[in-house]
Amino acid sequence: MSLHNNDGDCQYCNKIFDRYPNFYVPLRKWFKDFQKLHPEAHISCAGRGRQDQEEAFIRKASRAHYGQSSHNVNAAIDIFELQGNPKDIYERSWFDKVLAPALLPELVWYGAPNAPFKELPHVEVRSWKELRMRGILKLVE
Ligand SMILES: [Zn+2]
Ligand SMILES: [Zn+2]
């Protein structure tokens, strides 16, 4: 995590976005605007190809196989924060006070009380399945 920089435009986060080409632009822009206002916000994961997804499944970081996750079509991010207690990058209070109010209706956060799954860091594009059917989002390798 030390590779991340709280300068409001973390280059390591950009590298994660660039890991697979064509990350969904509106989600990336939303996060980068959010990071400008809250430089402590970072991502640990954005797109995930086949191998990354199956490895995440094995270490139980994901319940989905390749093709079943919004990460596989470049339409999800996992967020953490670098401030306060450095040993706790997933402080529930930060997500509630800082992240939750910044979310947009077109995003789904798995930390919300009504979320379909419980996964505090995960934010995805609400319509990703539809966008995938329309060919706007594609599986990343
Ligand atoms: Zn970062
Ligand atoms: Zn996720």
Coordinates of N, CA and C and ligand atoms in Angstrom, one line a residue:
M1 N 0.8 -1.2 0.0 CA 0.0 0.0 0.0 C 0.9 1.3 0.0
S2 N 2.1 1.1 0.4 CA 3.0 2.3 0.5 C 3.3 2.9 -0.9
L3 N 3.0 2.2 -2.0 CA 3.2 2.8 -3.3 C 2.2 3.8 -3.6
H4 N 1.1 3.8 -2.9 CA 0.0 4.8 -3.1 C 0.4 6.2 -2.5
N5 N 0.0 7.3 -3.1 CA 0.4 8.6 -2.7 C -0.9 9.5 -2.4
N6 N -0.9 10.1 -1.3 CA -2.1 10.9 -0.9 C -2.0 12.3 -1.5
D7 N -1.7 12.4 -2.8 CA -1.5 13.7 -3.5 C -2.8 14.1 -4.3
G8 N -3.8 13.4 -4.2 CA -5.1 13.7 -4.9 C -5.1 13.2 -6.4
D9 N -4.0 12.7 -6.9 CA -4.0 12.1 -8.2 C -3.0 10.9 -8.2
C10 N -3.3 9.9 -7.4 CA -2.4 8.8 -7.1 C -2.0 8.1 -8.4
Q11 N -0.7 8.1 -8.7 CA -0.3 7.4 -10.0 C -0.4 5.9 -9.9
Y12 N -0.3 5.4 -8.7 CA -0.4 3.9 -8.5 C -1.8 3.5 -8.8
C13 N -2.8 4.3 -8.3 CA -4.2 4.0 -8.6 C -4.4 4.1 -10.2
N14 N -3.8 5.0 -10.8 CA -3.9 5.1 -12.3 C -3.3 3.9 -12.9
K15 N -2.2 3.4 -12.4 CA -1.6 2.2 -12.9 C -2.6 1.0 -12.8
I16 N -3.3 0.9 -11.7 CA -4.3 -0.2 -11.5 C -5.4 0.0 -12.5
F17 N -5.9 1.2 -12.8 CA -6.9 1.4 -13.8 C -6.4 1.0 -15.2
D18 N -5.1 1.2 -15.4 CA -4.6 0.9 -16.7 C -4.1 -0.5 -16.9
R19 N -4.3 -1.3 -15.9 CA -3.9 -2.7 -16.0 C -4.5 -3.4 -17.2
Y20 N -5.8 -3.2 -17.4 CA -6.4 -3.7 -18.6 C -6.9 -2.5 -19.4
P21 N -6.9 -2.5 -20.7 CA -7.3 -1.4 -21.5 C -8.8 -1.1 -21.4
N22 N -9.1 0.2 -21.6 CA -10.5 0.6 -21.7 C -11.4 0.4 -20.5
F23 N -10.8 0.8 -19.3 CA -11.6 0.8 -18.1 C -12.8 1.8 -18.4
Y24 N -14.0 1.5 -17.8 CA -15.2 2.3 -18.1 C -15.0 3.7 -17.6
V25 N -15.0 4.6 -18.6 CA -14.6 6.0 -18.3 C -15.4 6.7 -17.2
P26 N -16.7 6.6 -17.3 CA -17.5 7.4 -16.2 C -17.1 7.0 -14.8
L27 N -16.9 5.7 -14.6 CA -16.5 5.2 -13.2 C -15.1 5.7 -12.9
R28 N -14.2 5.6 -13.8 CA -12.9 6.1 -13.5 C -12.9 7.6 -13.2
K29 N -13.6 8.4 -14.0 CA -13.7 9.8 -13.8 C -14.4 10.1 -12.4
W30 N -15.4 9.4 -12.1 CA -16.1 9.6 -10.8 C -15.0 9.4 -9.7
F31 N -14.3 8.3 -9.8 CA -13.3 8.0 -8.7 C -12.2 9.1 -8.6
K32 N -11.7 9.5 -9.8 CA -10.6 10.4 -9.8 C -11.0 11.8 -9.2
D33 N -12.3 12.2 -9.6 CA -12.8 13.4 -9.0 C -13.0 13.3 -7.5
F34 N -13.4 12.1 -7.0 CA -13.6 11.8 -5.6 C -12.2 11.9 -4.9
Q35 N -11.2 11.3 -5.6 CA -9.8 11.3 -5.0 C -9.2 12.7 -4.9
K36 N -9.6 13.5 -5.8 CA -9.1 14.9 -5.7 C -9.6 15.6 -4.4
L37 N -10.8 15.3 -4.1 CA -11.4 15.9 -2.9 C -11.0 15.1 -1.6
H38 N -10.7 13.8 -1.8 CA -10.4 13.0 -0.6 C -9.2 12.2 -1.0
P39 N -8.0 12.8 -0.9 CA -6.7 12.2 -1.4 C -6.4 10.9 -0.6
E40 N -7.1 10.6 0.5 CA -6.8 9.4 1.2 C -7.5 8.2 0.5
A41 N -8.3 8.5 -0.4 CA -9.1 7.4 -1.1 C -8.2 6.7 -2.2
H42 N -8.2 5.4 -2.2 CA -7.4 4.7 -3.2 C -8.2 3.4 -3.7
I43 N -7.6 2.8 -4.7 CA -8.2 1.5 -5.2 C -7.2 0.4 -5.1
S44 N -7.7 -0.8 -4.8 CA -6.8 -1.9 -4.7 C -7.0 -2.8 -6.0
C45 N -8.1 -2.6 -6.7 CA -8.4 -3.4 -7.8 C -9.4 -2.7 -8.7
A46 N -9.2 -2.8 -10.0 CA -10.2 -2.3 -11.0 C -10.6 -3.4 -11.9
G47 N -10.1 -3.5 -13.1 CA -10.4 -4.6 -14.0 C -9.8 -5.9 -13.5
R48 N -10.4 -7.0 -13.9 CA -9.8 -8.3 -13.6 C -9.9 -9.2 -14.8
G49 N -8.9 -9.7 -15.3 CA -8.9 -10.7 -16.4 C -9.2 -12.1 -15.8
R50 N -9.1 -13.1 -16.7 CA -9.5 -14.4 -16.3 C -8.6 -14.9 -15.1
Q51 N -7.3 -14.8 -15.3 CA -6.4 -15.4 -14.3 C -6.6 -14.7 -12.9
D52 N -6.6 -13.3 -13.0 CA -6.8 -12.5 -11.8 C -8.1 -12.9 -11.1
Q53 N -9.2 -13.1 -11.9 CA -10.5 -13.5 -11.3 C -10.5 -14.8 -10.6
E54 N -9.9 -15.8 -11.3 CA -9.9 -17.2 -10.7 C -9.0 -17.2 -9.4
E55 N -7.9 -16.4 -9.5 CA -7.1 -16.3 -8.2 C -7.8 -15.7 -7.1
A56 N -8.6 -14.6 -7.4 CA -9.4 -13.9 -6.4 C -10.4 -14.9 -5.8
F57 N -11.0 -15.7 -6.7 CA -12.0 -16.7 -6.3 C -11.3 -17.7 -5.3
I58 N -10.2 -18.2 -5.6 CA -9.5 -19.2 -4.8 C -9.1 -18.6 -3.4
R59 N -8.7 -17.3 -3.4 CA -8.3 -16.8 -2.1 C -9.6 -16.1 -1.4
K60 N -10.7 -16.4 -2.0 CA -12.0 -16.0 -1.4 C -12.2 -14.4 -1.4
A61 N -11.4 -13.7 -2.2 CA -11.6 -12.3 -2.3 C -12.7 -12.0 -3.2
S62 N -13.2 -13.0 -3.9 CA -14.4 -12.8 -4.8 C -15.2 -14.1 -4.8
R63 N -16.6 -13.9 -4.9 CA -17.4 -15.1 -5.0 C -17.7 -15.5 -6.4
A64 N -17.1 -14.8 -7.3 CA -17.5 -15.0 -8.7 C -16.4 -15.6 -9.5
H65 N -16.8 -16.4 -10.5 CA -15.8 -16.9 -11.5 C -15.7 -15.9 -12.6
Y66 N -14.7 -16.1 -13.5 CA -14.5 -15.2 -14.6 C -15.8 -15.1 -15.4
G67 N -16.1 -13.9 -15.8 CA -17.3 -13.7 -16.6 C -18.5 -13.3 -15.7
Q68 N -18.5 -13.5 -14.4 CA -19.6 -13.3 -13.6 C -19.5 -12.0 -12.8
S69 N -18.3 -11.3 -12.8 CA -18.1 -10.2 -12.0 C -18.0 -8.9 -12.8
S70 N -18.5 -7.8 -12.3 CA -18.4 -6.5 -12.9 C -16.9 -6.1 -13.1
H71 N -16.0 -6.7 -12.3 CA -14.6 -6.4 -12.5 C -14.1 -7.0 -13.8
N72 N -14.7 -8.0 -14.3 CA -14.3 -8.7 -15.5 C -14.6 -7.9 -16.8
V73 N -15.5 -6.9 -16.6 CA -15.8 -6.0 -17.8 C -15.4 -4.6 -17.5
N74 N -14.4 -4.4 -16.6 CA -13.8 -3.1 -16.3 C -14.8 -2.1 -15.8
A75 N -15.8 -2.6 -15.0 CA -16.8 -1.7 -14.5 C -17.0 -1.7 -13.0
A76 N -15.9 -2.0 -12.2 CA -16.0 -2.1 -10.8 C -14.6 -1.7 -10.2
I77 N -14.6 -1.1 -9.0 CA -13.4 -0.9 -8.3 C -13.6 -1.3 -6.8
D78 N -12.4 -1.6 -6.2 CA -12.4 -1.8 -4.7 C -11.6 -0.7 -4.1
I79 N -12.3 0.0 -3.2 CA -11.8 1.2 -2.6 C -11.2 1.0 -1.1
F80 N -10.2 1.7 -0.8 CA -9.7 1.7 0.6 C -9.2 3.1 0.9
E81 N -8.9 3.3 2.2 CA -8.4 4.7 2.6 C -7.2 4.6 3.4
L82 N -6.3 5.6 3.1 CA -5.0 5.7 3.8 C -5.0 6.9 4.7
Q83 N -5.6 6.9 5.8 CA -5.5 7.9 6.8 C -6.0 7.3 8.2
G84 N -5.8 8.1 9.2 CA -6.1 7.6 10.5 C -5.2 6.4 10.8
N85 N -5.9 5.3 11.3 CA -5.1 4.1 11.7 C -4.6 3.4 10.4
P86 N -3.3 3.4 10.2 CA -2.7 2.8 8.9 C -3.0 1.3 8.9
K87 N -3.3 0.7 10.0 CA -3.5 -0.7 10.0 C -4.9 -1.1 9.6
D88 N -5.8 0.0 9.6 CA -7.2 -0.3 9.2 C -7.5 0.6 8.0
I89 N -7.4 0.0 6.9 CA -7.7 0.7 5.6 C -9.1 0.6 5.2
Y90 N -9.9 -0.2 6.0 CA -11.3 -0.4 5.7 C -12.1 0.1 7.0
E91 N -11.9 1.3 7.4 CA -12.7 1.8 8.5 C -14.1 2.1 8.1
R92 N -15.0 1.4 8.7 CA -16.4 1.5 8.4 C -16.9 3.0 8.4
S93 N -16.4 3.7 9.4 CA -16.9 5.1 9.6 C -16.5 6.0 8.4
W94 N -15.3 5.7 7.9 CA -14.9 6.5 6.7 C -15.8 6.2 5.5
F95 N -16.1 5.0 5.3 CA -17.0 4.6 4.2 C -18.3 5.3 4.3
D96 N -18.8 5.3 5.6 CA -20.2 5.8 5.8 C -20.2 7.3 5.7
K97 N -19.1 8.0 6.2 CA -19.1 9.5 6.3 C -18.6 10.1 5.0
V98 N -17.6 9.5 4.3 CA -16.9 10.1 3.2 C -17.4 9.5 1.9
L99 N -17.4 8.2 1.8 CA -17.7 7.5 0.5 C -19.2 7.6 0.2
A100 N -20.0 7.2 1.2 CA -21.5 7.0 0.9 C -22.1 8.3 0.3
P101 N -21.8 9.5 0.9 CA -22.5 10.7 0.4 C -22.0 11.1 -1.0
A102 N -20.8 10.5 -1.4 CA -20.3 10.9 -2.8 C -20.8 10.0 -3.9
L103 N -21.5 8.9 -3.5 CA -21.9 8.0 -4.6 C -23.0 8.6 -5.5
L104 N -23.1 8.1 -6.7 CA -24.1 8.5 -7.6 C -25.1 7.4 -7.8
P105 N -26.3 7.8 -8.2 CA -27.4 6.8 -8.4 C -27.0 5.7 -9.4
E106 N -26.1 6.0 -10.3 CA -25.7 4.9 -11.3 C -24.6 4.0 -10.7
L107 N -24.3 4.2 -9.5 CA -23.3 3.3 -8.9 C -23.9 2.4 -7.8
V108 N -23.4 1.2 -7.6 CA -23.9 0.3 -6.5 C -22.7 0.1 -5.6
W109 N -22.9 0.3 -4.3 CA -21.9 0.1 -3.3 C -22.3 -1.1 -2.5
Y110 N -21.4 -2.1 -2.4 CA -21.7 -3.3 -1.7 C -21.6 -3.1 -0.2
G111 N -21.3 -1.9 0.3 CA -21.3 -1.6 1.7 C -22.6 -1.0 2.2
A112 N -23.5 -0.7 1.2 CA -24.8 -0.1 1.6 C -25.6 -1.1 2.3
P113 N -26.5 -0.6 3.2 CA -27.4 -1.5 3.9 C -28.2 -2.4 3.1
N114 N -28.6 -2.0 1.9 CA -29.5 -2.8 1.0 C -28.7 -3.4 -0.1
A115 N -27.4 -3.5 0.0 CA -26.6 -4.1 -1.0 C -26.9 -5.6 -1.3
P116 N -26.8 -6.0 -2.5 CA -27.0 -7.4 -2.8 C -26.0 -8.4 -2.2
F117 N -24.8 -7.9 -2.0 CA -23.7 -8.7 -1.3 C -23.1 -7.8 -0.3
K118 N -22.4 -8.3 0.7 CA -21.7 -7.5 1.6 C -20.2 -7.5 1.2
E119 N -19.7 -6.4 0.8 CA -18.3 -6.3 0.4 C -17.9 -4.8 0.5
L120 N -17.6 -4.4 1.6 CA -17.4 -2.9 1.9 C -16.6 -2.2 0.8
P121 N -15.5 -2.6 0.3 CA -14.7 -1.8 -0.7 C -15.3 -1.7 -2.1
H122 N -16.3 -2.5 -2.4 CA -16.7 -2.7 -3.8 C -17.7 -1.7 -4.3
V123 N -17.4 -1.0 -5.4 CA -18.3 -0.1 -6.1 C -18.4 -0.5 -7.5
E124 N -19.6 -0.7 -8.1 CA -19.7 -1.0 -9.5 C -20.8 -0.2 -10.2
V125 N -20.7 -0.3 -11.5 CA -21.7 0.4 -12.4 C -23.0 -0.4 -12.3
R126 N -24.1 0.3 -11.9 CA -25.4 -0.4 -11.7 C -25.8 -1.2 -13.0
S127 N -25.6 -0.6 -14.2 CA -26.2 -1.2 -15.4 C -25.1 -2.0 -16.1
W128 N -24.1 -2.6 -15.4 CA -23.0 -3.2 -16.2 C -23.5 -4.4 -17.0
K129 N -24.5 -5.1 -16.6 CA -24.9 -6.3 -17.3 C -25.6 -5.8 -18.7
E130 N -26.4 -4.8 -18.6 CA -27.0 -4.2 -19.7 C -26.0 -3.7 -20.7
L131 N -25.0 -2.9 -20.1 CA -24.0 -2.3 -21.0 C -23.1 -3.4 -21.7
R132 N -23.0 -4.5 -21.0 CA -22.3 -5.7 -21.6 C -23.1 -6.3 -22.7
M133 N -24.4 -6.4 -22.5 CA -25.2 -7.0 -23.6 C -25.2 -6.1 -24.8
R134 N -25.1 -4.8 -24.6 CA -25.1 -3.8 -25.7 C -23.7 -3.7 -26.3
G135 N -22.8 -4.4 -25.7 CA -21.4 -4.4 -26.3 C -20.6 -3.2 -25.9
I136 N -21.2 -2.3 -25.0 CA -20.4 -1.1 -24.6 C -19.3 -1.6 -23.6
L137 N -19.6 -2.6 -22.8 CA -18.6 -3.2 -21.9 C -18.2 -4.6 -22.5
K138 N -16.9 -4.9 -22.4 CA -16.5 -6.2 -22.9 C -15.7 -6.9 -21.9
L139 N -15.7 -8.2 -21.9 CA -14.8 -9.0 -21.0 C -13.3 -8.6 -21.3
V140 N -12.6 -8.4 -20.2 CA -11.2 -8.2 -20.4 C -10.4 -9.5 -20.3
E141 N -9.3 -9.7 -21.0 CA -8.6 -11.0 -21.0 C -7.8 -11.1 -19.7
Ligands
ZN1 ZN -3.5 5.1 -4.9
ZN2 ZN -14.9 -5.6 -6.0

